[in-house]
Amino acid sequence: MKRKRFVRSSSLVEEQIKLEFHNSEDLKHKTIQLDGLTLILLYLDDISDRMVIQKTILSPLLTISKDDTKISPTDIPDLIPMASVTNIEDHSTISRHLMDGCTVLIVRETTDDHVYSVKTTYSVKRSPDEPVNEPTISGPRDGFIECIQDNKALLRTHLKTSDLLFEQYLVGKDVVTSISITYLKGKASETLINEVRNRITKIEVDYITDAGVLEQLIELNPLSVFPELTSTQHPTKVANALLEGRVAIMTDGSPTVLVAPTTLNMLLQAPDDYYFKWIPASLLRMLSYFTALISVLLPAAYISLISFHHGLIPTSLAVSLSKTREGVPFPSVIEAFIMELTIEILREAGVRLPKPIGSTVSIVGAIVIGETAVSSGIVSPMMVMVISFTAICSFAIPNYQLSLALRTIRFFFLFFAAMLGVYGLLIAIFIVTTHLIKLRSFSSPYMEPFAPIHFKRWKDSIIRLYYRVGKRTGI
Amino acid sequence: MQNNQHSLPIIIFFISTIIGVGIVTLPRETASVVGQPNMWISVILGGIVAFINALLIFMLMKKYPLKTVFDIAPELVGKWFGKLFNLVFVCYTIAISAYVIRTMAEIVNYYLLDKTPKIVVLLVLVLSCMYLVSSGLPNILLFFQLYFPIILFMFLLLTLLSIKNIEPTHLRPILYMDGIDLLKGVNSTFFSFVGYELLMVLSGEHRLTRWKPVASILGISIGSVCFIYVLFFILNIGVLSIEELKVITFPTIEMAKAIEFQGFFFERFELLFLFGWIITIFTTLTAYYYSAMLGFCKTVNCKKTFLINAIIGLVILILSLLPSGITELFSYGTYLNYLSYASLIAIPLLLFLFSFKKGAMK
């Protein structure tokens, strides 16, 4: 309502803007008289570069004023030696330009107002460093940062093709965030792009702080633990996904870029896989599938064998296992839950603490708690081994969101295994796979290429065959 | 329809549905009837009979594209007789589901969980299956595709590990034919091929009208199941001998138990086999459960709701708990065979004949 009134009002533009910013101190206002014309400069002090304003706007205009040539308001953009000078027709967007760090130049000729915006942005940015949670061994080491313009630039440098398109959308009622749908024209299917557009335009929310929030707003299965979109901070990963015909969604103010549609297979791939020769790379792939399975199933399988099926363990192993469990006061399920909980707490503590103290936590956790828990007989050494191996396996999963999901469902498996042994474990596997089968990420099946079965695409799933390099098959 | 991409899911559907209880109990059943080392010939004969039966069913369904047997029965034989036919078919699918899961519960109780009550074992299975069935046919097909390579891998591994244990003397005399006994065996081997009749249900969502692709789908699925059965028959006879087969309740599992593989993390391989086998049971249950639900809904004209799903699940569960022990279960199995004759041969044949009459009237 407020904005509409503002558009119609014919009173002084600058007063209206000042009112909209509640006479904030950092909104600077400068008036220059230039034979017959009144030039009003408006800018937000902290996010505009004062040096740029002085060099490109003030000094050219002030030197001209000494000449006697008559200037009309429409000449003003030509006088400013800056590439990006735009004419603002809709006065309601002035405040947005200001917030982007532009300098707004109001040229007044008696009653007529011409408004121009000059890009004089000054912002504090970090350099595009390697993403902390997705380190790579070889390959490009740049990572996305919090500024959407720079992220687009990064993507452009990785994908030098005229097919790369960005579509800008503004989302948020109170605070507007710009979101960019990115795709390669001709590679991504129109239906997919339309679906992404639809979901983005349907968002009704006050403000978006991060891509993680956006992800939750556009996904269709809020009850699922599995990520419906891949989030990554690696430009190469996004570039690869775009070449496969996927769509990327960039959020201003977030270094995370979302990629849709996502498959489980995609979440288990690391960018490194493509940079090595195909045989070791295939082995690494298999390893990441294996670790994903282990990180979900190992504690449950161990529990079920220990508490239900002693007969299935080789005799010598069974004997040594029962020896280590001697004197442990809890049933193995409780033991497993205690250890799992401890590991999760240690992990969270490690994440929250500053780095120098973080290592202390791991020493306290590993040596003090682990060692003393075993020697005091609260848990058996085998259990400690199983749980810590599981934790290490979950660290090896390339995607953090996926590893979080697997950590969550591990407890589900643990519960079923504790109730019904191996049979219960199998039932739990049925339930989870049914869920995964039902899951759709932007209308494409989550378990592709395993269900629906595409033997041809298996060459880039559990294994990575050599002819995949440089030639992308698309989704 | 013609290309491979389309028919592969259906082939997988049939194979996953057909393989179930048969692979575990069939060697004993056949051994007690035929009782000679080359009784696997009965399996091939049974497969051929099943294939001919499947072609008969296809000839019927071919006339009515995109319709299930539940749609065409009221159309051909009148509303009430059609509903009766449908109910017989629904009863058959429910009975098969109950029989299959009860056999599984017996095995789970015997080999894995000796103290857990059967009702718990069956309840979790039916509940998890209910979840899958409620997601609809496309997702069921996807589910089967996901597990298909795992099942195949498990069978392959078991075969490779068992080959070492084969005693060639058990397999002799090779190709000694006793025609009449072999034909008697067909009666029991034929029933381990049931599952192809769900073509009558599957045709509702897939356009299965052309001879060549459908015949190849049926041929490949029944053929591969036949191959797997023959392979396991030979393994069973080779490892356990005919005389032992006659007395062991679940010979294939005993065969897996006989595998010894020292120096590996676990020495006992029946767990591996049971893992794969329970998957096949689950897929069989899912296929029949879905058919029962679809048939019931079409017969009483209602939507596929969660309530209907739960009712069908409950009926299957109660029915599966009825037999008091394994002997009674197997005697129920013979009654089930009569029901199978009715649904596999009588209903399609009658409908097929009526379809000619209907055509002539028009």
PDB file of C-alpha atoms in Angstrom, chain A residues 3 6 17 20-21 27 42-45 47-48 84-105 115-122 149 168 170 176:
ATOM      1  CA  ARG A   3       4.623   1.865  -2.134  1.00  0.00           C
ATOM      2  CA  PHE A   6       4.518   6.673  -3.306  1.00  0.00           C
ATOM      3  CA  ILE A  17      12.860   8.090  -0.294  1.00  0.00           C
ATOM      4  CA  GLU A  20      10.984   5.368   3.275  1.00  0.00           C
ATOM      5  CA  PHE A  21      14.394   4.960   4.869  1.00  0.00           C
ATOM      6  CA  LEU A  27      21.357   7.739   3.381  1.00  0.00           C
ATOM      7  CA  LEU A  42      21.334   9.871  -3.166  1.00  0.00           C
ATOM      8  CA  TYR A  43      23.405   6.975  -1.937  1.00  0.00           C
ATOM      9  CA  LEU A  44      23.755   4.703   1.034  1.00  0.00           C
ATOM     10  CA  ASP A  45      27.050   5.621   2.554  1.00  0.00           C
ATOM     11  CA  ILE A  47      27.681   0.164   0.631  1.00  0.00           C
ATOM     12  CA  SER A  48      28.621   2.750  -1.990  1.00  0.00           C
ATOM     13  CA  SER A  84      26.331   0.960 -16.026  1.00  0.00           C
ATOM     14  CA  VAL A  85      24.003   3.931 -15.964  1.00  0.00           C
ATOM     15  CA  THR A  86      20.347   3.001 -16.079  1.00  0.00           C
ATOM     16  CA  ASN A  87      17.290   5.129 -16.393  1.00  0.00           C
ATOM     17  CA  ILE A  88      14.726   4.383 -13.723  1.00  0.00           C
ATOM     18  CA  GLU A  89      11.197   4.716 -15.038  1.00  0.00           C
ATOM     19  CA  ASP A  90       9.403   3.130 -12.126  1.00  0.00           C
ATOM     20  CA  HIS A  91      10.179   5.260  -9.130  1.00  0.00           C
ATOM     21  CA  SER A  92       9.192   2.521  -6.689  1.00  0.00           C
ATOM     22  CA  THR A  93      12.345   0.609  -7.540  1.00  0.00           C
ATOM     23  CA  ILE A  94      14.630   3.436  -6.453  1.00  0.00           C
ATOM     24  CA  SER A  95      15.024   2.069  -2.975  1.00  0.00           C
ATOM     25  CA  ARG A  96      16.113  -1.305  -4.353  1.00  0.00           C
ATOM     26  CA  HIS A  97      18.771   0.356  -6.452  1.00  0.00           C
ATOM     27  CA  LEU A  98      19.973   2.193  -3.405  1.00  0.00           C
ATOM     28  CA  MET A  99      20.193  -1.021  -1.437  1.00  0.00           C
ATOM     29  CA  ASP A 100      22.233  -2.611  -4.196  1.00  0.00           C
ATOM     30  CA  GLY A 101      24.813   0.121  -3.590  1.00  0.00           C
ATOM     31  CA  CYS A 102      23.894   2.249  -6.586  1.00  0.00           C
ATOM     32  CA  THR A 103      23.966   5.995  -6.524  1.00  0.00           C
ATOM     33  CA  VAL A 104      20.656   7.491  -7.565  1.00  0.00           C
ATOM     34  CA  LEU A 105      20.889  10.669  -9.544  1.00  0.00           C
ATOM     35  CA  VAL A 115      16.080   9.451 -12.333  1.00  0.00           C
ATOM     36  CA  TYR A 116      19.280   7.575 -13.130  1.00  0.00           C
ATOM     37  CA  SER A 117      21.077   4.954 -11.187  1.00  0.00           C
ATOM     38  CA  VAL A 118      24.835   4.549 -11.352  1.00  0.00           C
ATOM     39  CA  LYS A 119      26.483   1.390 -10.134  1.00  0.00           C
ATOM     40  CA  THR A 120      28.898   2.383  -7.399  1.00  0.00           C
ATOM     41  CA  THR A 121      28.723  -0.725  -5.292  1.00  0.00           C
ATOM     42  CA  TYR A 122      31.259  -1.249  -2.613  1.00  0.00           C
ATOM     43  CA  GLN A 149      27.034 -11.445  -9.154  1.00  0.00           C
ATOM     44  CA  GLN A 168      16.283 -13.476 -12.099  1.00  0.00           C
ATOM     45  CA  LEU A 170      12.699 -11.640  -6.578  1.00  0.00           C
ATOM     46  CA  VAL A 176      13.631  -9.039  -1.108  1.00  0.00           C
TER      47      VAL A 176
END
